[in-house]
Tab-separated table of N, CA and C in Angstrom:
chain	number	residue	atom	x	y	z
A	1	ASN	N	-163.747	68.290	-224.827
A	1	ASN	CA	-164.553	67.145	-225.158
A	1	ASN	C	-164.647	66.260	-223.917
A	2	MET	N	-165.858	65.828	-223.568
A	2	MET	CA	-166.074	65.041	-222.346
A	2	MET	C	-165.360	63.695	-222.380
A	3	ALA	N	-165.241	63.095	-223.545
A	3	ALA	CA	-164.590	61.786	-223.651
A	3	ALA	C	-163.123	61.861	-223.230
A	4	LYS	N	-162.538	63.050	-223.336
A	4	LYS	CA	-161.134	63.238	-222.968
A	4	LYS	C	-160.985	63.945	-221.626
A	5	GLY	N	-162.074	63.968	-220.824
A	5	GLY	CA	-162.011	64.586	-219.503
A	5	GLY	C	-162.309	66.067	-219.495
A	6	GLY	N	-162.774	66.606	-220.610
A	6	GLY	CA	-163.106	68.026	-220.686
A	6	GLY	C	-164.536	68.303	-220.254
A	7	LEU	N	-164.968	69.523	-220.456
A	7	LEU	CA	-166.315	69.941	-220.079
A	7	LEU	C	-167.325	69.657	-221.190
A	8	ALA	N	-168.595	69.614	-220.822
A	8	ALA	CA	-169.673	69.370	-221.788
A	8	ALA	C	-170.063	70.649	-222.522
A	9	TYR	N	-169.563	71.765	-222.077
A	9	TYR	CA	-169.907	73.054	-222.675
A	9	TYR	C	-168.647	73.907	-222.766
A	10	LYS	N	-168.731	74.958	-223.580
A	10	LYS	CA	-167.584	75.842	-223.765
A	10	LYS	C	-168.075	77.279	-223.759
A	11	PHE	N	-167.370	78.150	-223.086
A	11	PHE	CA	-167.699	79.571	-223.043
A	11	PHE	C	-167.031	80.260	-224.215
A	12	ASP	N	-167.831	80.885	-225.073
A	12	ASP	CA	-167.314	81.585	-226.249
A	12	ASP	C	-167.423	83.084	-225.994
A	13	GLU	N	-166.307	83.719	-225.716
A	13	GLU	CA	-166.286	85.144	-225.376
A	13	GLU	C	-166.716	86.043	-226.527
A	14	THR	N	-166.804	85.520	-227.741
A	14	THR	CA	-167.186	86.340	-228.890
A	14	THR	C	-168.697	86.402	-229.086
A	15	LYS	N	-169.451	85.595	-228.363
A	15	LYS	CA	-170.912	85.535	-228.532
A	15	LYS	C	-171.615	86.323	-227.432
A	16	ARG	N	-172.795	86.861	-227.768
A	16	ARG	CA	-173.628	87.517	-226.761
A	16	ARG	C	-174.420	86.451	-226.013
A	17	ALA	N	-174.750	86.730	-224.777
A	17	ALA	CA	-175.544	85.800	-223.974
A	17	ALA	C	-177.026	85.978	-224.310
A	18	ARG	N	-177.752	84.865	-224.312
A	18	ARG	CA	-179.209	84.894	-224.506
A	18	ARG	C	-179.836	83.952	-223.492
A	19	PHE	N	-180.987	84.336	-222.986
A	19	PHE	CA	-181.737	83.397	-222.160
A	19	PHE	C	-183.209	83.537	-222.489
A	20	GLY	N	-183.938	82.459	-222.308
A	20	GLY	CA	-185.355	82.439	-222.648
A	20	GLY	C	-186.211	82.149	-221.433
A	21	ILE	N	-187.394	82.746	-221.426
A	21	ILE	CA	-188.368	82.499	-220.367
A	21	ILE	C	-189.644	81.987	-221.013
A	22	LEU	N	-190.078	80.829	-220.571
A	22	LEU	CA	-191.316	80.222	-221.056
A	22	LEU	C	-192.304	80.221	-219.898
A	23	PRO	N	-193.457	80.890	-220.058
A	23	PRO	CA	-194.442	80.896	-218.975
A	23	PRO	C	-194.829	79.471	-218.566
A	24	ARG	N	-195.085	79.271	-217.303
A	24	ARG	CA	-195.397	77.944	-216.765
A	24	ARG	C	-196.537	77.267	-217.522
A	25	TYR	N	-197.567	77.994	-217.856
A	25	TYR	CA	-198.732	77.391	-218.514
A	25	TYR	C	-198.804	77.751	-219.999
A	26	ALA	N	-197.664	77.920	-220.624
A	26	ALA	CA	-197.620	78.260	-222.049
A	26	ALA	C	-198.267	77.153	-222.872
A	27	LYS	N	-198.974	77.551	-223.910
A	27	LYS	CA	-199.634	76.585	-224.796
A	27	LYS	C	-198.666	76.028	-225.839
A	28	ASP	N	-197.652	76.824	-226.222
A	28	ASP	CA	-196.683	76.368	-227.214
A	28	ASP	C	-195.412	77.203	-227.113
A	29	GLU	N	-194.432	76.844	-227.938
A	29	GLU	CA	-193.129	77.514	-227.887
A	29	GLU	C	-193.169	78.958	-228.367
A	30	LEU	N	-194.246	79.366	-229.014
A	30	LEU	CA	-194.351	80.746	-229.492
A	30	LEU	C	-194.458	81.742	-228.337
A	31	GLN	N	-194.755	81.256	-227.150
A	31	GLN	CA	-194.855	82.133	-225.977
A	31	GLN	C	-193.508	82.325	-225.281
A	32	MET	N	-192.467	81.683	-225.798
A	32	MET	CA	-191.116	81.859	-225.256
A	32	MET	C	-190.668	83.282	-225.538
A	33	ARG	N	-190.094	83.941	-224.540
A	33	ARG	CA	-189.536	85.283	-224.718
A	33	ARG	C	-188.031	85.184	-224.549
A	34	TRP	N	-187.293	85.724	-225.524
A	34	TRP	CA	-185.833	85.673	-225.514
A	34	TRP	C	-185.268	87.039	-225.179
A	35	PHE	N	-184.187	87.054	-224.411
A	35	PHE	CA	-183.513	88.284	-224.014
A	35	PHE	C	-182.029	88.138	-224.303
A	36	GLU	N	-181.430	89.205	-224.833
A	36	GLU	CA	-179.980	89.240	-225.050
A	36	GLU	C	-179.371	90.148	-224.004
A	37	LEU	N	-178.191	89.781	-223.524
A	37	LEU	CA	-177.485	90.606	-222.565
A	37	LEU	C	-176.010	90.620	-222.910
A	38	PRO	N	-175.265	91.482	-222.249
A	38	PRO	CA	-173.829	91.506	-222.518
A	38	PRO	C	-173.217	90.134	-222.254
A	39	ASN	N	-172.065	89.927	-222.791
A	39	ASN	CA	-171.369	88.658	-222.656
A	39	ASN	C	-171.243	88.264	-221.183
A	40	CYS	N	-171.732	87.092	-220.852
A	40	CYS	CA	-171.619	86.565	-219.490
A	40	CYS	C	-171.753	85.048	-219.558
A	41	PHE	N	-171.588	84.393	-218.439
A	41	PHE	CA	-171.679	82.936	-218.389
A	41	PHE	C	-172.851	82.557	-217.496
A	42	ILE	N	-173.828	81.849	-218.056
A	42	ILE	CA	-174.983	81.356	-217.306
A	42	ILE	C	-175.066	79.861	-217.568
A	43	PHE	N	-175.154	79.070	-216.505
A	43	PHE	CA	-175.290	77.626	-216.674
A	43	PHE	C	-176.383	77.137	-215.749
A	44	HIS	N	-177.284	76.347	-216.281
A	44	HIS	CA	-178.373	75.779	-215.479
A	44	HIS	C	-178.588	74.348	-215.930
A	45	ASN	N	-178.726	73.457	-214.990
A	45	ASN	CA	-178.979	72.069	-215.379
A	45	ASN	C	-180.290	71.584	-214.830
């Protein structure tokens, strides 16, 4: 928990990783493409 000096996120080894790609000129969220991959850690801010 961040209030106690911890991290804002937590890595859960039991979950599969997912990431989404939204085309730059997408008209709506329906154009989002989701991909699942083996368990890994991806962080982007």
